Every structure is written in structure tokens, then in C-alpha cells.
XYZ file of C-alpha atoms in Angstrom:
145
model
C -0.265 0.154 0.148
C 1.250 3.153 -1.226
C 2.000 6.211 1.614
C -0.537 8.398 0.083
C -3.206 5.652 0.647
C -2.190 5.146 3.890
C -2.496 8.733 4.933
C -6.290 9.067 2.876
C -7.245 5.351 5.055
C -5.193 7.320 7.728
C -7.345 10.067 7.597
C -11.077 8.465 7.310
C -10.322 6.161 10.188
C -9.487 9.404 12.347
C -12.546 10.436 10.876
C -14.456 7.357 12.054
C -12.363 7.448 15.170
C -13.854 10.882 16.446
C -17.727 9.536 15.783
C -18.822 12.616 13.996
C -19.383 14.109 17.333
C -17.784 16.598 19.271
C -15.051 15.554 21.996
C -13.920 16.906 25.316
C -11.843 20.211 24.703
C -14.359 20.667 21.527
C -16.761 23.893 21.043
C -19.647 23.950 18.334
C -18.774 27.606 18.328
C -16.791 28.923 16.100
C -13.306 28.857 17.440
C -10.285 30.663 15.261
C -7.557 29.756 17.445
C -7.231 25.885 19.106
C -4.368 24.485 20.850
C -3.471 20.863 21.526
C -0.127 19.679 23.896
C 1.653 18.723 19.960
C 0.003 21.847 17.754
C -1.849 25.248 17.296
C -4.882 25.362 14.779
C -5.292 29.159 14.445
C -8.294 29.557 11.896
C -8.875 33.008 9.468
C -12.432 34.490 10.827
C -14.186 33.646 7.796
C -13.638 30.440 7.713
C -13.768 29.772 11.658
C -17.347 31.124 11.260
C -18.083 28.475 8.923
C -16.617 25.605 10.864
C -17.017 23.134 13.681
C -13.626 22.120 14.992
C -13.448 18.338 16.986
C -10.297 16.738 18.595
C -10.115 13.651 19.669
C -6.872 12.791 21.702
C -7.446 8.885 21.298
C -3.884 7.337 19.804
C -3.072 4.267 18.985
C -0.110 2.404 18.295
C 0.603 1.975 14.104
C 0.394 -1.886 13.127
C 4.204 -2.036 12.323
C 5.113 -0.594 15.914
C 6.449 2.607 14.523
C 5.048 4.727 16.433
C 1.462 6.315 17.606
C -0.963 7.697 15.246
C -4.242 10.063 16.355
C -4.049 13.079 18.353
C -6.573 14.299 15.549
C -8.163 17.847 15.210
C -10.765 17.840 12.380
C -12.267 20.955 10.575
C -15.548 20.273 9.581
C -17.865 22.718 7.144
C -20.608 23.742 9.770
C -23.743 23.384 7.543
C -23.177 19.863 5.886
C -20.582 18.343 8.523
C -18.117 17.514 5.489
C -14.304 17.555 6.591
C -12.348 19.923 4.896
C -9.372 19.112 6.631
C -7.356 16.992 9.279
C -4.489 17.798 11.532
C -2.932 14.420 12.773
C 0.078 13.069 14.296
C 1.697 9.971 13.162
C 5.158 8.263 12.634
C 6.898 8.776 8.904
C 5.775 5.560 8.080
C 2.197 7.074 7.853
C 3.475 9.620 6.366
C 1.892 11.241 2.658
C 4.692 10.194 -0.663
C 6.374 13.499 -0.934
C 4.440 15.826 -3.701
C 0.875 14.579 -2.697
C -0.778 17.958 -3.228
C -4.018 16.656 -0.137
C -1.171 16.426 2.928
C 1.849 17.901 3.745
C 3.742 17.356 6.273
C 5.102 19.630 9.039
C 7.425 18.953 11.313
C 7.806 16.577 15.207
C 6.359 18.053 17.788
C 8.723 18.793 20.662
C 5.923 16.829 23.068
C 5.583 13.601 20.763
C 9.057 12.755 19.305
C 9.150 10.286 16.681
C 6.043 11.657 15.563
C 5.335 14.377 12.618
C 1.963 16.573 12.504
C 0.619 16.023 9.126
C -2.210 18.441 7.083
C -4.182 16.454 4.960
C -8.035 16.063 3.041
C -9.885 13.199 2.024
C -9.497 12.708 -1.743
C -12.995 12.363 -2.495
C -15.764 13.991 -0.944
C -19.277 12.686 0.769
C -20.711 13.156 -2.907
C -17.604 10.797 -4.424
C -15.849 13.861 -6.052
C -12.518 14.820 -6.025
C -11.752 17.290 -3.853
C -9.506 19.952 -4.727
C -6.353 20.378 -3.275
C -6.140 22.647 -0.178
C -3.472 21.058 1.653
C -0.959 24.383 1.858
C -3.182 26.767 2.671
C -4.471 24.270 5.180
C -1.079 23.699 6.273
C -0.477 27.496 6.936
C -3.412 27.542 9.786
C -0.608 24.995 11.784
C 1.761 25.547 13.833
C 3.712 22.904 15.475
C 4.528 23.091 19.251
């Protein structure tokens, strides 16, 4: 399985793990800045007003033993519930293919050695159509801690 598939599957798994419900530390109200122990997400005001942010601090060990994957923030469209993008921590073995326009590796958080922070979006939307790649733009909203 290619790294791109791992990221797409991993991000889909992260979406499933959150179960589409708000989890501890989340708010249904617009939030321009959201901090986790591993990264900070700062959304532009107009985007924050149209989104719901969900954070799930759950992490699981990768099957290959290379590290944890999890600590996921999902940014969802407030009206449709469709995922716009995800921020997730995981080892290099989880990471995207170089040049994948729907995912960006941001770096290693100081509180989670051996992991990296990734920003990604699903390849297909809820309607089955291919999504326009915006990962680079979304990555500009995230600062690794």
C-alpha cells in the first residue's frame, strides 16, 4: 500500500474515530484558535465562522510498531458536516507521498518525539467527487509546538 493510500485511509480512520460528534475540548461555536499539546490551529475568522472543530486525543499504535497515530483535529463544514481537513500526528511510516497535493508534513512536535504533524484532506468528498487540493493552504493555519 502506497503512502498516499495510508494517509487517505489514516485520515478516514481518524474521521471514523471521532464518530462525527464533538469530543472533549471541542466547541460547536466558531473558534479561531485551537491549541493541542502538539500543534496550534489558527483559522481565519471567515473560515472559523463556517466550521466546527473536533479534537480527539485518542492515539493507537501503528501495526508496524513505528509509533502512534492520532491526536486528531477535524475541521468540518458547519452546514454539511463534510470534512474540510484534518491535522493528525503520526510516524514517518504513516506519512504522505512527497508531492501529494492533499497532504503536508509539518514537522515533529516537541512533546511527541518520533512523530510528525500532518495536515491532510480526503481525496473524495461526501458526494464522491474528487476534492480540490487545498492542503498547503490549510497547513498554513497550523503551527507545530
